[in-house]
Amino acid sequence: MKPTERLSEARTPSGAVITLYRHDGAYLVRADGIELMSTRRHLSEDRLADIACQPFATRPAARVLIGGLGLGFTLRAALRQLRDDAEVVVAELVPEVIEWNADPSYDLSADAMRDPRVRIVNDDVVAVIEANPGGFDAIMLDTDNGPAGMLIAENGPLYSARGVARTVEALRAGGRIVYWSVGDDPGFVKALRRAGLKVDAMRVRAHATAGPMHTLYTVTPGS
């Protein structure tokens, strides 16, 4: 049996421990021992970017925001969708996560991060959203395990009523938000609809042929 290597560790401002592991050529990240993401299961992260970015694939100078760098799958999928003059802003709270992805020895996202369309911001995605009213065609939010599966305290404000309102305000006309969630969250959907937002849900496997089902919520202004 091949060993699991503990490669690096970081802490969020609230004290949650984020750890990067490697096993048999695959990488995974755990928060306080609970798996957040893996290079073996990322189909739903790819679909997150596909759903968010496809409507803007031919739009000149499209500008999109990704909340949470993760292991870079959403970033790479967004780059595949968008034109050469697009801008992809990635907000990542934990600096070590940025360092892991940028390290070419880990074979994660170093190439994608060097793409001239990419701007990595080491900051809370809530702060980036509030600093960019009317700034984005699409906003992709894959922080933590979603509103119902939260492991890291800093992510809570993103899913509050104020956080949702600020996110909507950061959209350009015709824009959309796509939330990733580890599972269905009827309470979050009701809160979005009470705020006057249109919500469409899609269930997507973590892997093309196996693994758990995740949920993507596409949110647009208007009922």
C-alpha positions as YAML, in Angstrom:
chain: A
units: angstrom
residues:
- id: 1
  name: MET
  ca: [0.00, 0.00, 0.00]
- id: 2
  name: LYS
  ca: [1.34, 3.39, -0.98]
- id: 3
  name: PRO
  ca: [1.73, 5.85, 1.91]
- id: 4
  name: THR
  ca: [-0.21, 9.09, 2.30]
- id: 5
  name: GLU
  ca: [2.24, 12.01, 2.44]
- id: 6
  name: ARG
  ca: [1.46, 15.05, 4.54]
- id: 7
  name: LEU
  ca: [2.96, 17.83, 2.43]
- id: 8
  name: SER
  ca: [2.02, 21.09, 4.12]
- id: 9
  name: GLU
  ca: [-0.29, 22.69, 6.65]
- id: 10
  name: ALA
  ca: [-1.87, 26.10, 7.16]
- id: 11
  name: ARG
  ca: [-4.31, 27.79, 9.52]
- id: 12
  name: THR
  ca: [-7.17, 30.11, 8.73]
- id: 13
  name: PRO
  ca: [-7.54, 33.28, 10.83]
- id: 14
  name: SER
  ca: [-10.17, 31.47, 12.94]
- id: 15
  name: GLY
  ca: [-7.76, 28.59, 13.62]
- id: 16
  name: ALA
  ca: [-9.05, 25.87, 11.28]
- id: 17
  name: VAL
  ca: [-6.21, 23.60, 10.15]
- id: 18
  name: ILE
  ca: [-5.92, 23.15, 6.37]
- id: 19
  name: THR
  ca: [-3.66, 20.27, 5.31]
- id: 20
  name: LEU
  ca: [-2.39, 19.22, 1.89]
- id: 21
  name: TYR
  ca: [-1.80, 15.49, 1.32]
- id: 22
  name: ARG
  ca: [-0.57, 13.36, -1.58]
- id: 23
  name: HIS
  ca: [-1.43, 9.70, -2.12]
- id: 24
  name: ASP
  ca: [-0.56, 7.62, -5.18]
- id: 25
  name: GLY
  ca: [-0.15, 10.70, -7.36]
- id: 26
  name: ALA
  ca: [-3.37, 12.39, -6.20]
- id: 27
  name: TYR
  ca: [-3.68, 15.44, -3.96]
- id: 28
  name: LEU
  ca: [-6.31, 16.17, -1.36]
- id: 29
  name: VAL
  ca: [-7.00, 18.96, 1.09]
- id: 30
  name: ARG
  ca: [-8.60, 18.46, 4.50]
- id: 31
  name: ALA
  ca: [-9.96, 21.04, 6.96]
- id: 32
  name: ASP
  ca: [-9.64, 19.84, 10.55]
- id: 33
  name: GLY
  ca: [-9.43, 16.29, 9.20]
- id: 34
  name: ILE
  ca: [-12.48, 16.48, 6.92]
- id: 35
  name: GLU
  ca: [-11.89, 16.26, 3.17]
- id: 36
  name: LEU
  ca: [-12.62, 19.47, 1.25]
- id: 37
  name: MET
  ca: [-11.34, 18.56, -2.20]
- id: 38
  name: SER
  ca: [-9.35, 16.03, -4.19]
- id: 39
  name: THR
  ca: [-7.71, 15.83, -7.60]
- id: 40
  name: ARG
  ca: [-9.45, 12.50, -8.13]
- id: 41
  name: ARG
  ca: [-12.95, 13.97, -7.83]
- id: 42
  name: HIS
  ca: [-13.50, 17.36, -9.41]
- id: 43
  name: LEU
  ca: [-16.24, 17.09, -12.04]
- id: 44
  name: SER
  ca: [-18.60, 19.33, -10.06]
- id: 45
  name: GLU
  ca: [-15.87, 21.98, -9.79]
- id: 46
  name: ASP
  ca: [-15.42, 21.89, -13.57]
- id: 47
  name: ARG
  ca: [-19.18, 22.17, -14.08]
- id: 48
  name: LEU
  ca: [-19.30, 25.15, -11.73]
- id: 49
  name: ALA
  ca: [-17.15, 27.13, -14.17]
- id: 50
  name: ASP
  ca: [-18.91, 25.75, -17.25]
- id: 51
  name: ILE
  ca: [-22.33, 26.88, -16.04]
- id: 52
  name: ALA
  ca: [-21.08, 30.26, -14.88]
- id: 53
  name: CYS
  ca: [-18.90, 31.12, -17.88]
- id: 54
  name: GLN
  ca: [-20.60, 29.59, -20.94]
- id: 55
  name: PRO
  ca: [-23.01, 32.53, -21.39]
- id: 56
  name: PHE
  ca: [-20.01, 34.85, -21.59]
- id: 57
  name: ALA
  ca: [-17.72, 32.67, -23.71]
- id: 58
  name: THR
  ca: [-17.86, 35.08, -26.67]
- id: 59
  name: ARG
  ca: [-18.27, 38.32, -24.71]
- id: 60
  name: PRO
  ca: [-15.38, 40.75, -25.20]
- id: 61
  name: ALA
  ca: [-13.51, 41.58, -22.00]
- id: 62
  name: ALA
  ca: [-15.65, 39.35, -19.79]
- id: 63
  name: ARG
  ca: [-14.71, 39.58, -16.13]
- id: 64
  name: VAL
  ca: [-15.42, 36.78, -13.66]
- id: 65
  name: LEU
  ca: [-14.68, 36.07, -10.01]
- id: 66
  name: ILE
  ca: [-13.87, 32.73, -8.38]
- id: 67
  name: GLY
  ca: [-14.24, 32.54, -4.62]
- id: 68
  name: GLY
  ca: [-11.79, 29.91, -3.41]
- id: 69
  name: LEU
  ca: [-8.79, 28.67, -5.41]
- id: 70
  name: GLY
  ca: [-9.01, 25.11, -4.08]
- id: 71
  name: LEU
  ca: [-6.89, 22.86, -6.26]
- id: 72
  name: GLY
  ca: [-7.45, 25.03, -9.33]
- id: 73
  name: PHE
  ca: [-10.03, 23.00, -11.24]
- id: 74
  name: THR
  ca: [-12.63, 25.78, -11.42]
- id: 75
  name: LEU
  ca: [-9.94, 28.23, -12.53]
- id: 76
  name: ARG
  ca: [-8.74, 25.97, -15.31]
- id: 77
  name: ALA
  ca: [-12.28, 25.26, -16.49]
- id: 78
  name: ALA
  ca: [-13.08, 28.99, -16.58]
- id: 79
  name: LEU
  ca: [-10.01, 29.69, -18.68]
- id: 80
  name: ARG
  ca: [-11.13, 27.04, -21.18]
- id: 81
  name: GLN
  ca: [-14.46, 28.84, -21.59]
- id: 82
  name: LEU
  ca: [-13.40, 32.48, -21.89]
- id: 83
  name: ARG
  ca: [-11.80, 34.62, -24.57]
- id: 84
  name: ASP
  ca: [-8.18, 35.75, -24.53]
- id: 85
  name: ASP
  ca: [-9.18, 39.24, -23.39]
- id: 86
  name: ALA
  ca: [-11.13, 38.04, -20.33]
- id: 87
  name: GLU
  ca: [-10.06, 38.58, -16.73]
- id: 88
  name: VAL
  ca: [-10.43, 35.85, -14.11]
- id: 89
  name: VAL
  ca: [-10.05, 37.12, -10.55]
- id: 90
  name: VAL
  ca: [-9.49, 34.44, -7.90]
- id: 91
  name: ALA
  ca: [-9.96, 35.35, -4.24]
- id: 92
  name: GLU
  ca: [-8.22, 32.98, -1.82]
- id: 93
  name: LEU
  ca: [-8.11, 33.64, 1.91]
- id: 94
  name: VAL
  ca: [-5.28, 31.26, 2.85]
- id: 95
  name: PRO
  ca: [-1.88, 32.27, 1.41]
- id: 96
  name: GLU
  ca: [-0.50, 28.75, 1.67]
- id: 97
  name: VAL
  ca: [-3.22, 27.49, -0.69]
- id: 98
  name: ILE
  ca: [-1.95, 29.96, -3.27]
- id: 99
  name: GLU
  ca: [1.62, 28.78, -2.66]
- id: 100
  name: TRP
  ca: [0.65, 25.11, -3.07]
- id: 101
  name: ASN
  ca: [-1.02, 25.78, -6.40]
- id: 102
  name: ALA
  ca: [1.87, 27.92, -7.64]
- id: 103
  name: ASP
  ca: [4.50, 25.29, -6.74]
- id: 104
  name: PRO
  ca: [5.37, 23.47, -10.00]
- id: 105
  name: SER
  ca: [6.63, 20.45, -8.07]
- id: 106
  name: TYR
  ca: [3.04, 19.71, -6.99]
- id: 107
  name: ASP
  ca: [1.68, 19.76, -10.57]
- id: 108
  name: LEU
  ca: [-1.48, 21.63, -9.59]
- id: 109
  name: SER
  ca: [-2.16, 25.08, -11.07]
- id: 110
  name: ALA
  ca: [1.18, 26.76, -11.73]
- id: 111
  name: ASP
  ca: [0.54, 26.99, -15.49]
- id: 112
  name: ALA
  ca: [-2.99, 28.34, -15.08]
- id: 113
  name: MET
  ca: [-1.83, 30.94, -12.57]
- id: 114
  name: ARG
  ca: [0.70, 32.25, -15.08]
- id: 115
  name: ASP
  ca: [-2.05, 32.83, -17.68]
- id: 116
  name: PRO
  ca: [-2.18, 36.61, -18.35]
- id: 117
  name: ARG
  ca: [-5.97, 36.55, -17.84]
- id: 118
  name: VAL
  ca: [-5.59, 35.48, -14.20]
- id: 119
  name: ARG
  ca: [-5.32, 37.73, -11.16]
- id: 120
  name: ILE
  ca: [-4.91, 36.00, -7.79]
- id: 121
  name: VAL
  ca: [-6.00, 38.02, -4.76]
- id: 122
  name: ASN
  ca: [-5.01, 36.87, -1.26]
- id: 123
  name: ASP
  ca: [-8.12, 38.15, 0.50]
- id: 124
  name: ASP
  ca: [-11.55, 37.18, 1.77]
- id: 125
  name: VAL
  ca: [-13.88, 36.85, -1.22]
- id: 126
  name: VAL
  ca: [-16.45, 38.95, 0.67]
- id: 127
  name: ALA
  ca: [-14.01, 41.86, 0.69]
- id: 128
  name: VAL
  ca: [-13.32, 41.44, -3.03]
- id: 129
  name: ILE
  ca: [-17.06, 41.38, -3.77]
- id: 130
  name: GLU
  ca: [-17.69, 44.52, -1.72]
- id: 131
  name: ALA
  ca: [-14.83, 46.32, -3.46]
- id: 132
  name: ASN
  ca: [-16.24, 45.60, -6.95]
- id: 133
  name: PRO
  ca: [-19.86, 46.77, -7.28]
- id: 134
  name: GLY
  ca: [-21.08, 46.02, -10.79]
- id: 135
  name: GLY
  ca: [-17.73, 44.43, -11.51]
- id: 136
  name: PHE
  ca: [-18.32, 40.87, -12.72]
- id: 137
  name: ASP
  ca: [-20.25, 39.00, -15.39]
- id: 138
  name: ALA
  ca: [-20.12, 35.79, -13.35]
- id: 139
  name: ILE
  ca: [-19.27, 34.96, -9.76]
- id: 140
  name: MET
  ca: [-18.37, 31.36, -8.82]
- id: 141
  name: LEU
  ca: [-18.44, 30.56, -5.12]
- id: 142
  name: ASP
  ca: [-16.81, 27.33, -3.98]
- id: 143
  name: THR
  ca: [-15.72, 28.22, -0.48]
- id: 144
  name: ASP
  ca: [-15.74, 25.49, 2.14]
- id: 145
  name: ASN
  ca: [-18.39, 22.78, 1.56]
- id: 146
  name: GLY
  ca: [-21.13, 25.26, 0.79]
- id: 147
  name: PRO
  ca: [-23.73, 26.92, 3.04]
- id: 148
  name: ALA
  ca: [-24.92, 23.70, 4.72]
- id: 149
  name: GLY
  ca: [-21.54, 21.97, 5.08]
- id: 150
  name: MET
  ca: [-19.44, 24.81, 6.43]
- id: 151
  name: LEU
  ca: [-16.17, 23.92, 8.15]
- id: 152
  name: ILE
  ca: [-14.37, 27.28, 8.21]
- id: 153
  name: ALA
  ca: [-15.94, 30.12, 10.19]
- id: 154
  name: GLU
  ca: [-14.69, 32.89, 7.89]
- id: 155
  name: ASN
  ca: [-17.00, 31.68, 5.12]
- id: 156
  name: GLY
  ca: [-20.25, 32.24, 7.04]
- id: 157
  name: PRO
  ca: [-20.85, 35.89, 6.02]
- id: 158
  name: LEU
  ca: [-20.78, 34.95, 2.34]
- id: 159
  name: TYR
  ca: [-24.06, 33.03, 2.70]
- id: 160
  name: SER
  ca: [-25.84, 35.51, 4.97]
- id: 161
  name: ALA
  ca: [-28.57, 37.78, 3.63]
- id: 162
  name: ARG
  ca: [-26.11, 40.68, 3.56]
- id: 163
  name: GLY
  ca: [-23.48, 38.55, 1.83]
- id: 164
  name: VAL
  ca: [-25.92, 37.45, -0.87]
- id: 165
  name: ALA
  ca: [-27.10, 41.04, -1.41]
- id: 166
  name: ARG
  ca: [-23.52, 42.29, -1.77]
- id: 167
  name: THR
  ca: [-22.76, 39.47, -4.23]
- id: 168
  name: VAL
  ca: [-25.75, 40.42, -6.38]
- id: 169
  name: GLU
  ca: [-24.58, 44.05, -6.32]
- id: 170
  name: ALA
  ca: [-21.20, 42.92, -7.69]
- id: 171
  name: LEU
  ca: [-22.80, 41.61, -10.88]
- id: 172
  name: ARG
  ca: [-22.88, 43.42, -14.19]
- id: 173
  name: ALA
  ca: [-26.20, 43.57, -16.05]
- id: 174
  name: GLY
  ca: [-27.18, 40.07, -17.14]
- id: 175
  name: GLY
  ca: [-24.71, 38.46, -14.76]
- id: 176
  name: ARG
  ca: [-25.05, 35.31, -12.70]
- id: 177
  name: ILE
  ca: [-23.81, 33.70, -9.50]
- id: 178
  name: VAL
  ca: [-23.17, 29.97, -9.18]
- id: 179
  name: TYR
  ca: [-22.82, 28.47, -5.71]
- id: 180
  name: TRP
  ca: [-21.21, 25.05, -5.13]
- id: 181
  name: SER
  ca: [-22.64, 22.98, -2.29]
- id: 182
  name: VAL
  ca: [-21.73, 19.56, -0.93]
- id: 183
  name: GLY
  ca: [-25.45, 18.71, -1.01]
- id: 184
  name: ASP
  ca: [-28.96, 20.10, -1.31]
- id: 185
  name: ASP
  ca: [-29.75, 23.05, 0.95]
- id: 186
  name: PRO
  ca: [-33.49, 23.88, 0.78]
- id: 187
  name: GLY
  ca: [-33.16, 26.57, 3.45]
- id: 188
  name: PHE
  ca: [-30.55, 28.46, 1.44]
- id: 189
  name: VAL
  ca: [-32.70, 28.20, -1.69]
- id: 190
  name: LYS
  ca: [-35.71, 29.64, 0.18]
- id: 191
  name: ALA
  ca: [-33.57, 32.52, 1.45]
- id: 192
  name: LEU
  ca: [-32.35, 33.29, -2.08]
- id: 193
  name: ARG
  ca: [-35.90, 33.28, -3.45]
- id: 194
  name: ARG
  ca: [-37.14, 35.47, -0.61]
- id: 195
  name: ALA
  ca: [-34.50, 37.95, -1.73]
- id: 196
  name: GLY
  ca: [-36.17, 38.07, -5.15]
- id: 197
  name: LEU
  ca: [-33.60, 35.90, -6.92]
- id: 198
  name: LYS
  ca: [-34.19, 33.22, -9.52]
- id: 199
  name: VAL
  ca: [-32.57, 29.92, -8.50]
- id: 200
  name: ASP
  ca: [-31.89, 26.84, -10.63]
- id: 201
  name: ALA
  ca: [-30.38, 23.73, -9.05]
- id: 202
  name: MET
  ca: [-28.29, 21.06, -10.75]
- id: 203
  name: ARG
  ca: [-27.01, 17.84, -9.23]
- id: 204
  name: VAL
  ca: [-23.53, 16.85, -10.45]
- id: 205
  name: ARG
  ca: [-21.32, 13.91, -9.51]
- id: 206
  name: ALA
  ca: [-17.96, 14.53, -7.91]
- id: 207
  name: HIS
  ca: [-16.51, 12.11, -10.49]
- id: 208
  name: ALA
  ca: [-17.80, 11.30, -13.97]
- id: 209
  name: THR
  ca: [-18.75, 7.72, -13.09]
- id: 210
  name: ALA
  ca: [-18.87, 7.46, -9.31]
- id: 211
  name: GLY
  ca: [-18.74, 9.31, -6.03]
- id: 212
  name: PRO
  ca: [-21.18, 11.55, -4.17]
- id: 213
  name: MET
  ca: [-23.58, 14.00, -5.79]
- id: 214
  name: HIS
  ca: [-22.96, 17.71, -5.29]
- id: 215
  name: THR
  ca: [-25.34, 20.61, -5.96]
- id: 216
  name: LEU
  ca: [-24.79, 23.73, -8.06]
- id: 217
  name: TYR
  ca: [-27.15, 26.67, -7.58]
- id: 218
  name: THR
  ca: [-27.32, 29.17, -10.44]
- id: 219
  name: VAL
  ca: [-28.67, 32.48, -9.18]
- id: 220
  name: THR
  ca: [-29.80, 35.45, -11.27]
- id: 221
  name: PRO
  ca: [-31.55, 38.68, -10.27]
- id: 222
  name: GLY
  ca: [-35.29, 38.72, -10.90]
- id: 223
  name: SER
  ca: [-38.03, 36.27, -9.93]
...
